Short mmCIF file of C-alpha atoms and ligand atoms in Angstrom, two decimals:
data_model
loop_
_atom_site.label_atom_id
_atom_site.label_comp_id
_atom_site.label_asym_id
_atom_site.label_seq_id
_atom_site.Cartn_x
_atom_site.Cartn_y
_atom_site.Cartn_z
CA MET A 6 5.91 66.77 119.44
CA THR A 7 8.49 68.09 117.01
CA THR A 8 9.13 65.69 114.16
CA THR A 9 11.55 67.84 112.18
CA ALA A 10 14.22 65.63 110.63
CA PRO A 11 17.90 66.59 111.11
CA GLN A 12 18.98 68.15 107.85
CA PRO A 13 22.63 68.48 106.80
CA THR A 14 22.66 72.21 106.08
CA PRO A 15 26.00 74.05 106.05
CA LEU A 16 27.01 75.45 109.43
CA GLN A 17 27.21 79.21 109.10
CA PRO A 18 29.50 81.50 111.05
CA THR A 19 28.12 84.31 113.20
CA ALA A 20 30.31 86.79 111.28
CA LEU A 21 32.93 86.46 108.56
CA PRO A 22 36.03 88.49 109.36
CA HIS A 23 38.91 89.27 107.07
CA ALA A 24 40.57 85.86 106.76
CA ALA A 25 44.09 87.07 105.97
CA THR A 26 44.18 89.37 109.02
CA VAL A 27 43.04 86.61 111.35
CA ILE A 28 45.58 84.14 109.97
CA ALA A 29 48.36 86.72 110.24
CA GLU A 30 47.48 87.38 113.89
CA LEU A 31 47.35 83.66 114.63
CA ALA A 32 50.81 83.30 113.10
CA LEU A 33 52.05 85.79 115.71
CA VAL A 34 50.90 83.60 118.62
CA LEU A 35 51.58 80.09 117.25
CA PRO A 36 54.64 78.57 115.55
CA ALA A 37 54.01 77.79 111.85
CA ALA A 38 54.08 74.02 112.51
CA GLN A 39 51.06 74.43 114.81
CA LEU A 40 48.82 76.21 112.30
CA VAL A 41 47.21 74.61 109.25
CA THR A 42 45.44 76.74 106.65
CA GLY A 43 44.18 76.31 103.10
CA PRO A 44 42.99 73.00 101.65
CA ARG A 45 44.88 70.96 104.30
CA ALA A 46 42.56 72.43 106.94
CA ASP A 47 39.68 70.61 105.28
CA ALA A 48 40.92 67.29 106.69
CA TYR A 49 39.69 68.52 110.09
CA ARG A 50 36.18 69.24 108.89
CA ARG A 51 34.20 66.52 110.65
CA ASP A 52 33.96 63.89 113.35
CA GLN A 53 32.84 60.30 112.78
CA SER A 54 29.13 61.04 112.43
CA ASP A 55 27.49 60.45 109.05
CA SER A 56 25.26 62.99 107.30
CA THR A 57 25.96 65.90 109.66
CA ALA A 58 26.43 69.49 108.58
CA THR A 59 29.97 70.88 108.30
CA GLY A 60 31.69 73.95 106.87
CA ALA A 61 35.20 74.73 105.63
CA PRO A 62 37.46 75.94 108.48
CA LEU A 63 39.48 79.10 108.06
CA ALA A 64 42.38 77.52 109.94
CA VAL A 65 43.20 74.69 112.31
CA ALA A 66 45.34 75.51 115.35
CA PHE A 67 47.23 72.86 117.34
CA PRO A 68 48.10 74.58 120.63
CA ALA A 69 50.50 72.87 123.03
CA SER A 70 49.68 74.78 126.23
CA THR A 71 46.87 76.57 128.02
CA GLU A 72 48.64 79.86 127.27
CA GLN A 73 48.62 79.13 123.54
CA VAL A 74 44.91 78.20 123.65
CA ALA A 75 44.21 81.50 125.44
CA ALA A 76 46.22 83.48 122.88
CA VAL A 77 44.38 81.84 119.98
CA VAL A 78 40.98 82.45 121.58
CA ARG A 79 41.87 86.11 122.14
CA VAL A 80 42.52 86.49 118.39
CA ALA A 81 39.22 84.76 117.60
CA ALA A 82 37.34 86.91 120.13
CA ALA A 83 38.79 90.13 118.72
CA HIS A 84 37.45 89.24 115.26
CA ARG A 85 34.33 87.33 116.37
CA VAL A 86 35.52 84.20 114.59
CA PRO A 87 33.68 81.03 115.67
CA VAL A 88 35.95 78.60 117.54
CA VAL A 89 35.38 74.86 117.25
CA PRO A 90 37.22 72.80 119.88
CA GLN A 91 38.26 69.36 118.69
CA GLY A 92 39.69 66.37 120.47
CA ALA A 93 40.25 63.22 118.43
CA ARG A 94 37.05 63.71 116.35
CA THR A 95 35.64 60.32 117.38
CA GLY A 96 32.34 62.06 118.24
CA LEU A 97 29.15 60.72 116.69
CA ALA A 98 26.90 63.83 116.79
CA GLY A 99 28.85 66.37 114.71
CA GLY A 100 29.85 68.37 117.81
CA ALA A 101 33.43 68.73 116.59
CA ASN A 102 32.44 69.48 112.98
CA ALA A 103 33.95 72.67 111.59
CA ILE A 104 31.73 75.67 110.89
CA GLU A 105 32.21 77.66 107.68
CA GLY A 106 35.00 80.20 108.30
CA SER A 107 35.70 78.91 111.83
CA LEU A 108 38.91 78.52 113.71
CA VAL A 109 39.28 74.88 114.67
CA LEU A 110 41.14 74.41 117.93
CA ASN A 111 42.48 70.87 117.89
CA LEU A 112 43.74 69.84 121.35
CA THR A 113 45.44 66.55 120.43
CA LYS A 114 48.95 68.01 120.83
CA MET A 115 48.17 68.73 124.49
CA ASN A 116 48.88 65.14 125.45
CA LYS A 117 50.96 65.33 128.62
CA ILE A 118 50.11 63.36 131.74
CA VAL A 119 50.93 66.06 134.26
CA SER A 120 50.80 63.93 137.43
CA VAL A 121 49.35 60.80 138.96
CA ASP A 122 49.04 61.17 142.70
CA ALA A 123 48.78 57.76 144.36
CA GLU A 124 48.24 59.21 147.84
CA ASP A 125 45.33 61.48 146.90
CA GLN A 126 44.18 59.05 144.17
CA THR A 127 43.97 61.70 141.46
CA ALA A 128 45.48 62.26 138.04
CA THR A 129 45.95 65.55 136.24
CA VAL A 130 46.30 65.46 132.45
CA GLN A 131 46.22 67.83 129.52
CA ALA A 132 42.97 67.71 127.57
CA GLY A 133 44.43 65.91 124.54
CA VAL A 134 45.56 62.84 126.48
CA ARG A 135 43.88 59.69 125.12
CA THR A 136 41.43 58.00 127.47
CA TYR A 137 43.35 54.72 127.29
CA ALA A 138 46.64 56.47 128.16
CA LEU A 139 45.06 57.89 131.32
CA ALA A 140 43.67 54.46 132.25
CA ARG A 141 47.14 52.92 131.73
CA ALA A 142 48.88 55.63 133.76
CA ALA A 143 46.45 55.03 136.64
CA ALA A 144 46.91 51.24 136.39
CA ALA A 145 50.70 51.66 136.54
CA VAL A 146 50.36 52.83 140.16
CA GLY A 147 47.66 50.30 141.09
CA LEU A 148 44.76 52.72 140.54
CA PHE A 149 41.78 52.71 138.22
CA TYR A 150 40.14 55.22 135.87
CA PRO A 151 36.87 53.45 134.95
CA PRO A 152 35.11 55.43 132.14
CA ASP A 153 35.90 53.43 128.99
CA PRO A 154 34.06 54.64 125.87
CA GLY A 155 34.26 52.17 122.98
CA SER A 156 36.58 54.69 121.34
CA TRP A 157 38.94 54.89 124.35
CA LYS A 158 42.12 54.12 122.42
CA GLY A 159 41.50 57.20 120.26
CA SER A 160 39.26 59.61 122.16
CA THR A 161 40.71 62.38 124.32
CA ILE A 162 39.90 63.19 127.93
CA GLY A 163 38.91 66.72 126.86
CA GLY A 164 36.39 65.24 124.41
CA ASN A 165 35.18 62.79 127.05
CA VAL A 166 34.59 65.62 129.53
CA ALA A 167 32.94 67.80 126.89
CA THR A 168 30.50 64.99 126.01
CA ASN A 169 30.32 63.39 129.48
CA ALA A 170 31.27 60.13 127.79
CA GLY A 171 30.13 56.79 129.09
CA GLY A 172 31.33 53.28 128.30
CA MET A 173 31.03 49.60 129.15
CA LEU A 174 31.96 49.96 132.83
CA CYS A 175 29.59 52.84 133.56
CA VAL A 176 26.80 50.50 134.71
CA LYS A 177 28.83 50.00 137.88
CA TYR A 178 31.14 53.00 138.09
CA GLY A 179 29.33 55.93 136.44
CA VAL A 180 30.26 58.25 133.56
CA THR A 181 33.16 60.65 132.98
CA GLY A 182 31.53 63.45 134.98
CA ASN A 183 31.48 61.28 138.10
CA PHE A 184 35.29 61.35 138.10
CA VAL A 185 36.03 64.98 137.13
CA ARG A 186 37.30 67.06 140.06
CA ARG A 187 38.89 70.13 138.52
CA LEU A 188 39.14 71.73 135.08
CA THR A 189 41.39 74.37 133.62
CA VAL A 190 39.30 76.24 131.08
CA VAL A 191 39.92 79.02 128.58
CA LEU A 192 36.84 81.23 128.46
CA ALA A 193 35.42 82.96 125.38
CA ASP A 194 37.43 86.16 126.00
CA GLY A 195 40.71 84.23 126.36
CA SER A 196 40.86 84.41 130.16
CA VAL A 197 41.88 81.26 132.05
CA VAL A 198 39.97 79.85 135.03
CA ARG A 199 40.20 76.78 137.21
CA THR A 200 36.90 75.28 138.32
CA GLY A 201 36.39 72.74 141.08
CA ARG A 202 39.17 71.40 143.27
CA ARG A 203 41.43 68.40 143.81
CA THR A 204 39.65 67.40 147.02
CA ILE A 205 36.86 64.84 147.22
CA LYS A 206 34.44 67.41 148.65
CA GLY A 207 33.97 71.15 148.17
CA VAL A 208 30.87 73.31 147.67
CA THR A 209 32.19 76.87 147.45
CA GLY A 210 30.31 78.68 144.68
CA TYR A 211 28.15 77.09 142.00
CA ASP A 212 29.38 73.81 140.55
CA LEU A 213 30.76 75.15 137.27
CA THR A 214 32.74 71.95 136.74
CA ALA A 215 29.48 70.02 136.44
CA LEU A 216 28.13 72.67 134.07
CA LEU A 217 31.18 72.37 131.81
CA VAL A 218 30.94 68.58 131.76
CA GLY A 219 28.86 67.70 128.70
CA SER A 220 28.88 71.28 127.38
CA GLU A 221 30.27 70.15 123.99
CA GLY A 222 32.71 73.02 123.60
CA THR A 223 30.02 75.71 123.84
CA LEU A 224 30.99 77.22 127.23
CA GLY A 225 34.79 77.05 127.31
CA ILE A 226 37.87 75.24 126.04
CA ILE A 227 39.01 72.60 128.52
CA THR A 228 42.81 72.45 128.60
CA GLU A 229 43.56 70.42 131.73
CA VAL A 230 41.56 67.89 133.72
CA THR A 231 42.00 66.48 137.22
CA VAL A 232 40.13 63.23 137.81
CA GLY A 233 39.58 61.13 140.90
CA LEU A 234 40.81 57.54 140.70
CA LEU A 235 39.74 54.34 142.44
CA PRO A 236 41.71 51.41 143.78
CA ALA A 237 42.25 48.84 141.01
CA PRO A 238 39.38 46.35 140.85
CA ALA A 239 39.78 42.60 141.13
CA ALA A 240 40.37 40.51 138.00
CA ALA A 241 37.05 40.22 136.18
CA SER A 242 35.08 37.14 135.25
CA GLY A 243 32.43 37.23 132.57
CA LEU A 244 30.11 35.48 130.20
CA SER A 245 28.32 35.73 126.91
CA ALA A 246 24.73 34.50 126.66
CA THR A 247 22.55 34.09 123.59
CA PHE A 248 18.76 34.21 123.45
CA ALA A 249 16.14 33.20 120.90
CA THR A 250 14.10 36.32 121.67
CA THR A 251 14.82 39.89 122.74
CA GLU A 252 12.14 39.61 125.42
CA ALA A 253 13.86 36.65 127.07
CA ALA A 254 17.22 38.50 127.04
CA LEU A 255 15.67 41.60 128.63
CA ALA A 256 13.80 39.65 131.29
CA ALA A 257 16.93 37.74 132.29
CA ALA A 258 19.05 40.93 132.31
CA ALA A 259 16.50 42.62 134.57
CA ILE A 260 16.92 39.81 137.14
CA VAL A 261 20.73 40.19 136.96
CA VAL A 262 20.44 43.94 137.62
CA ALA A 263 18.08 43.36 140.52
CA SER A 264 20.45 40.85 142.15
CA HIS A 265 22.47 42.34 144.99
CA HIS A 266 25.83 42.27 143.15
CA ARG A 267 26.03 44.94 140.47
CA PRO A 268 27.73 43.64 137.28
CA SER A 269 30.65 45.73 135.99
CA VAL A 270 29.53 45.20 132.37
CA LEU A 271 26.03 44.55 130.99
CA GLU A 272 25.96 45.00 127.22
CA TYR A 273 23.44 44.01 124.57
CA LEU A 274 23.72 43.25 120.85
CA ASP A 275 20.92 42.26 118.48
CA ARG A 276 21.34 39.83 115.61
CA PRO A 277 22.36 42.39 112.93
CA CYS A 278 24.95 43.86 115.33
CA ILE A 279 26.44 40.42 116.05
CA THR A 280 26.62 39.64 112.32
CA ALA A 281 28.10 43.04 111.45
CA ILE A 282 30.85 42.72 114.10
CA ASN A 283 31.79 39.14 113.11
CA ASP A 284 31.87 40.16 109.43
CA PHE A 285 33.91 43.29 110.18
CA ASP A 286 36.50 41.36 112.19
CA PRO A 287 36.27 37.54 112.05
CA ASP A 288 38.61 37.37 115.07
CA SER A 289 35.67 38.68 117.11
CA ARG A 290 34.11 35.21 117.32
CA LEU A 291 30.91 36.46 118.94
CA PRO A 292 28.42 33.62 119.39
CA SER A 293 26.20 33.95 116.32
CA GLY A 294 22.81 32.76 115.14
CA ALA A 295 20.84 34.23 118.06
CA GLU A 296 18.36 37.10 118.21
CA ALA A 297 20.11 38.68 121.18
CA LEU A 298 23.45 38.49 122.94
CA LEU A 299 24.29 39.67 126.45
CA LEU A 300 27.85 40.33 127.64
CA ILE A 301 28.12 40.43 131.41
CA GLN A 302 31.07 40.77 133.77
CA SER A 303 31.77 41.08 137.47
CA ASP A 304 34.95 42.52 139.01
CA GLN A 305 33.80 42.22 142.62
CA ALA A 306 36.81 41.48 144.86
CA GLY A 307 36.65 37.89 146.09
CA ARG A 308 33.32 37.28 144.34
CA ALA A 309 33.80 37.81 140.60
CA HIS A 310 33.89 34.10 139.82
CA ALA A 311 30.90 33.33 142.05
CA ASP A 312 28.91 36.32 140.74
CA VAL A 313 29.32 35.19 137.16
CA GLU A 314 28.31 31.61 137.99
CA GLU A 315 25.23 33.09 139.70
CA TYR A 316 24.46 35.24 136.63
CA ALA A 317 24.94 32.19 134.37
CA ALA A 318 22.37 30.26 136.40
CA ILE A 319 19.90 33.18 136.20
CA LEU A 320 20.34 33.43 132.43
CA ARG A 321 19.97 29.67 131.86
CA GLU A 322 16.85 29.69 134.01
CA GLY A 323 15.65 32.66 131.93
CA GLY A 324 15.90 30.68 128.69
CA ALA A 325 19.39 31.48 127.37
CA THR A 326 20.21 29.16 124.48
CA GLU A 327 23.95 29.19 125.22
CA VAL A 328 25.94 30.61 128.13
CA LEU A 329 29.74 30.70 127.78
CA VAL A 330 31.53 31.60 131.00
CA ALA A 331 35.06 33.02 130.75
CA HIS A 332 37.32 33.44 133.75
CA ASP A 333 40.42 34.24 131.69
CA SER A 334 41.34 37.79 130.81
CA VAL A 335 42.29 36.90 127.23
CA ARG A 336 38.78 35.77 126.28
CA LEU A 337 37.20 38.65 128.22
CA ASP A 338 39.39 41.13 126.33
CA GLU A 339 38.39 39.48 123.03
CA LEU A 340 34.71 39.89 123.88
CA MET A 341 35.15 43.52 124.91
CA THR A 342 37.25 44.28 121.84
CA ALA A 343 34.49 42.82 119.68
CA ARG A 344 31.85 44.89 121.47
CA ARG A 345 33.91 48.05 120.93
CA LEU A 346 33.68 47.43 117.18
CA LEU A 347 29.91 48.05 117.17
CA GLN A 348 30.02 51.53 115.60
CA PRO A 349 32.57 50.93 112.81
CA ALA A 350 31.10 47.49 112.04
CA LEU A 351 27.59 48.88 111.58
CA GLN A 352 28.87 51.84 109.58
CA ALA A 353 30.73 49.40 107.30
CA ALA A 354 27.70 47.13 106.97
CA ARG A 355 25.12 49.83 106.35
CA GLY A 356 26.83 52.30 104.04
CA SER A 357 25.36 55.48 105.45
CA SER A 358 23.89 55.56 108.93
CA LEU A 359 22.27 57.77 111.52
CA ASN A 360 23.49 56.88 115.00
CA GLU A 361 21.07 57.15 117.86
CA ASP A 362 22.08 57.31 121.51
CA VAL A 363 18.75 57.18 123.30
CA THR A 364 18.39 56.36 126.95
CA VAL A 365 15.32 55.20 128.86
CA PRO A 366 14.59 54.01 132.40
CA ARG A 367 15.66 50.35 132.49
CA SER A 368 12.06 49.27 133.09
CA ARG A 369 11.13 50.72 129.66
CA LEU A 370 13.79 48.90 127.61
CA GLY A 371 11.27 46.35 126.38
CA ALA A 372 8.94 49.10 125.15
CA LEU A 373 11.88 50.84 123.47
CA LEU A 374 13.03 47.72 121.62
CA SER A 375 9.54 46.73 120.48
CA GLY A 376 8.95 50.34 119.38
CA LEU A 377 12.16 50.27 117.36
CA ALA A 378 11.04 47.09 115.61
CA ALA A 379 7.70 48.73 114.76
CA ILE A 380 9.38 51.87 113.35
CA SER A 381 11.76 49.76 111.28
CA LEU A 382 8.90 47.70 109.85
CA GLU A 383 6.63 50.66 109.14
CA LEU A 384 9.30 52.70 107.37
CA SER A 385 11.03 49.70 105.73
CA ILE A 386 14.40 50.84 107.06
CA PRO A 387 16.92 48.68 108.91
CA ILE A 388 17.54 49.58 112.56
CA SER A 389 20.27 47.60 114.33
CA THR A 390 20.57 48.04 118.07
CA GLY A 391 23.28 47.41 120.61
CA GLY A 392 24.71 49.18 123.61
CA HIS A 393 24.78 49.68 127.31
CA LEU A 394 21.72 47.73 128.41
CA GLY A 395 22.64 48.02 132.08
CA ASP A 396 22.45 51.83 131.80
CA GLY A 397 19.25 51.84 129.72
CA ASN A 398 21.36 53.52 127.00
CA LEU A 399 21.14 51.91 123.56
CA HIS A 400 22.52 52.80 120.14
CA PRO A 401 19.94 52.09 117.44
CA VAL A 402 21.76 52.60 114.12
CA ILE A 403 19.57 53.44 111.15
CA GLY A 404 21.09 52.28 107.88
CA PHE A 405 20.31 53.79 104.49
CA ASP A 406 21.63 54.28 100.98
CA ALA A 407 22.49 57.97 100.62
CA ALA A 408 21.98 57.71 96.84
CA VAL A 409 18.29 56.77 97.23
CA PRO A 410 16.22 59.83 98.25
CA ALA A 411 13.33 57.74 99.59
CA GLN A 412 15.71 55.91 101.91
CA VAL A 413 17.27 59.18 103.10
CA GLU A 414 13.81 60.52 103.88
CA ALA A 415 12.76 57.32 105.66
CA ALA A 416 16.01 57.30 107.68
CA HIS A 417 15.46 60.86 108.88
CA GLN A 418 11.85 60.08 109.76
CA ALA A 419 12.95 57.02 111.68
CA PHE A 420 15.62 59.09 113.47
CA ALA A 421 13.04 61.58 114.71
CA ARG A 422 10.58 58.88 115.71
CA VAL A 423 13.15 56.94 117.72
CA ILE A 424 13.97 60.04 119.77
CA ALA A 425 10.29 60.86 120.24
CA LEU A 426 9.73 57.29 121.42
CA ALA A 427 12.57 57.48 123.97
CA ILE A 428 11.28 60.79 125.32
CA ALA A 429 7.72 59.44 125.52
CA LEU A 430 9.10 56.53 127.57
CA GLY A 431 10.59 58.96 130.08
CA GLY A 432 14.05 58.94 128.51
CA SER A 433 16.40 61.22 126.64
CA ALA A 434 17.61 61.90 123.10
CA SER A 435 21.21 61.34 124.14
CA GLY A 436 22.79 59.32 126.91
CA GLU A 437 26.44 59.98 126.10
CA HIS A 438 27.23 60.98 122.50
CA GLY A 439 25.83 64.48 122.90
CA ILE A 440 23.53 66.67 120.86
CA GLY A 441 26.09 68.17 118.46
CA VAL A 442 24.29 69.21 115.31
CA LEU A 443 22.35 65.97 115.01
CA LYS A 444 19.66 66.15 117.66
CA GLN A 445 18.84 69.82 118.28
CA ALA A 446 15.41 69.57 116.67
CA HIS A 447 14.28 67.50 119.64
CA LEU A 448 15.45 69.66 122.51
CA ASP A 449 12.15 71.40 123.12
CA ASP A 450 10.41 68.03 123.32
CA GLU A 451 12.70 67.02 126.13
CA LEU A 452 13.57 70.29 127.91
CA GLY A 453 10.62 72.47 127.04
CA PRO A 454 11.00 76.10 125.91
CA VAL A 455 11.50 77.60 129.39
CA LEU A 456 14.44 75.39 130.33
CA ARG A 457 15.91 75.72 126.86
CA ASP A 458 15.76 79.51 127.19
CA LEU A 459 17.43 79.32 130.61
CA GLN A 460 20.20 77.29 128.99
CA TYR A 461 20.61 79.95 126.28
CA ARG A 462 21.02 82.52 129.06
CA VAL A 463 23.72 80.37 130.71
CA LYS A 464 25.46 80.15 127.33
CA LYS A 465 25.27 83.94 126.97
CA ALA A 466 26.84 84.45 130.41
CA PHE A 467 29.82 82.32 129.39
CA ASP A 468 30.04 83.40 125.77
CA PRO A 469 28.34 86.78 125.10
CA GLN A 470 29.56 86.95 121.48
CA SER A 471 28.51 83.34 120.80
CA ILE A 472 31.85 82.37 119.31
CA LEU A 473 32.32 79.03 121.10
CA ASN A 474 31.03 76.20 118.90
CA PRO A 475 27.92 78.15 117.86
CA GLY A 476 25.04 76.16 116.41
CA LYS A 477 25.91 73.09 118.50
CA LYS A 478 24.35 71.57 121.62
CA LEU A 479 21.41 73.97 122.15
C1 LIG B 526 33.94 53.35 117.67
C2 LIG B 526 33.36 54.38 118.58
C3 LIG B 526 32.87 53.98 119.82
C4 LIG B 526 32.34 54.95 120.69
N1 LIG B 526 31.90 54.52 121.91
C5 LIG B 526 31.46 55.43 122.81
C6 LIG B 526 31.02 55.02 124.10
O1 LIG B 526 31.03 53.84 124.45
N2 LIG B 526 30.59 55.99 124.95
C7 LIG B 526 30.58 57.31 124.60
O2 LIG B 526 30.19 58.14 125.42
N3 LIG B 526 30.95 57.72 123.37
C8 LIG B 526 31.40 56.83 122.47
N4 LIG B 526 31.79 57.23 121.22
C9 LIG B 526 31.69 58.67 120.87
C10 LIG B 526 32.99 59.50 121.14
O3 LIG B 526 34.13 58.68 121.13
C11 LIG B 526 32.90 60.26 122.46
O4 LIG B 526 31.90 61.26 122.33
C12 LIG B 526 34.20 60.92 122.90
O5 LIG B 526 34.02 61.48 124.18
C13 LIG B 526 34.68 62.03 121.94
O6 LIG B 526 36.03 62.34 122.27
P1 LIG B 526 36.94 63.08 121.20
O7 LIG B 526 38.25 63.38 121.84
O8 LIG B 526 37.01 62.29 119.95
O9 LIG B 526 36.12 64.43 120.99
P2 LIG B 526 35.62 65.12 119.65
O10 LIG B 526 34.80 64.18 118.85
O11 LIG B 526 36.76 65.75 118.97
O12 LIG B 526 34.69 66.25 120.27
C14 LIG B 526 33.48 65.93 120.91
C15 LIG B 526 32.83 67.20 121.46
O13 LIG B 526 33.62 67.73 122.51
C16 LIG B 526 34.08 69.05 122.20
N5 LIG B 526 35.47 69.09 122.69
C17 LIG B 526 36.47 68.24 122.41
N6 LIG B 526 37.57 68.55 123.10
C18 LIG B 526 37.24 69.64 123.84
C19 LIG B 526 37.97 70.45 124.77
N7 LIG B 526 39.23 70.18 125.11
N8 LIG B 526 37.32 71.49 125.34
C20 LIG B 526 36.03 71.78 125.04
N9 LIG B 526 35.32 71.05 124.17
C21 LIG B 526 35.92 69.99 123.58
C22 LIG B 526 33.93 69.19 120.70
O14 LIG B 526 33.72 70.54 120.33
C23 LIG B 526 32.71 68.33 120.45
O15 LIG B 526 31.55 69.07 120.73
C24 LIG B 526 32.29 56.30 120.31
C25 LIG B 526 32.77 56.69 119.06
C26 LIG B 526 33.30 55.75 118.20
C27 LIG B 526 33.82 56.21 116.86
#
């Protein structure tokens, strides 16, 4: 097993061209207001991950159309300048971090909702549209776009597709990729292609849409996305349940999952997560004082209320210390808002942190959580864990003081061991945040060298000069 710790070394470009020439050529294809150079470009250096490698960008471009993206990429390709696509930079793996001398392509100005088609139940949006704006546009015509990453008010659809983002509702509805039908993509030479189709079915050619989903900006720049939508769900009911032990919470949650009505939300928070969220925002009012908290909802038409009462009975039977049922949307929104604060609350509580995103088969969650406790104890480093229990996808957050070298070392050791543990349990280094620059050291452990090499060859077919987000993902 590889145990190499992720080290924040500067991201180097594949080649350094003449900066002034590149900027002059970019100025020919973009209005001045859409191009940022010099020290102001530095503001676009990183996403929301801690301790990940970055470099100073040569320039940041804010294209407003697919044609402008293509023109910018053609300039970059001619000079072999690395291109780093960026959405809203809410990523937690350094995928959107600038590379030294790179051209950052920030898609947030491409924020038009092109169409919402109620008859075909699809929506087509530019890549920079915020996730929440898409969900609202679908809701306005009685439809539903389910993927709801905790960051959904800020994150872009392009970023969600590029990371195959998940969220609270994915336990029932699936992740971003399950909804993507068609992509407009600018390739590494500046040519524009459309993959997939608007229809529900279609198998002509290889499924390049699926390949681009989760590709973290290394295969193409996504400029437009067509997603499938669902009929709006029924009003949800939900509950919060506290437990004196993690084991009791997991055992009760396993019975809920095995029941014949799939919950629409099944989230977990440990004691330090609960405390961090309540401290970060006292309006959160999460039930405190327990070792573990479960948040569960049902949005099953005609059954939501009954499902939640059934879940409440299962949890009480399973030893929950307190079960609070909520049938009103105000309290349910409060609970979900509090849960969405997990990342910023832990970052605020811990100073520096390394964010894990491991996923394991649900049957191995107990082994994962007890293994995390053992790693934390052995290395004397705090690990707080919350996340999407229903998906088997948890976010252990390793806190450390960046000014204390021994803590930095212990944090990096813990980071590597947590991933090794998840892989040993039949899981993965990343369920939804992506590999970025944070987790590459562990790819061979999970993929093996043959599959990793095959993936390099796929990358080469899309991007022979390796200018698209080099040094990320693989
Ligand atoms: C508070 C908080 C909560 C979060 N909760 C969740 C969660 O529940 N589930 C989850 O999955 N993630 C979560 N995240 C992580 C993050 O929000 C997601 O990864 C999100 O999909 C990133 O979107 P973005 O627009 O910010 O992309 P960025 O961070 O800007 O980019 C992410 C990656 O996508 C690439 N990229 C971006 N746009 C494009 C494009 N148009 N074409 C090609 N490549 C592109 C970038 O190069 C980078 O590799 C959370 C983050 C925060 C800060």
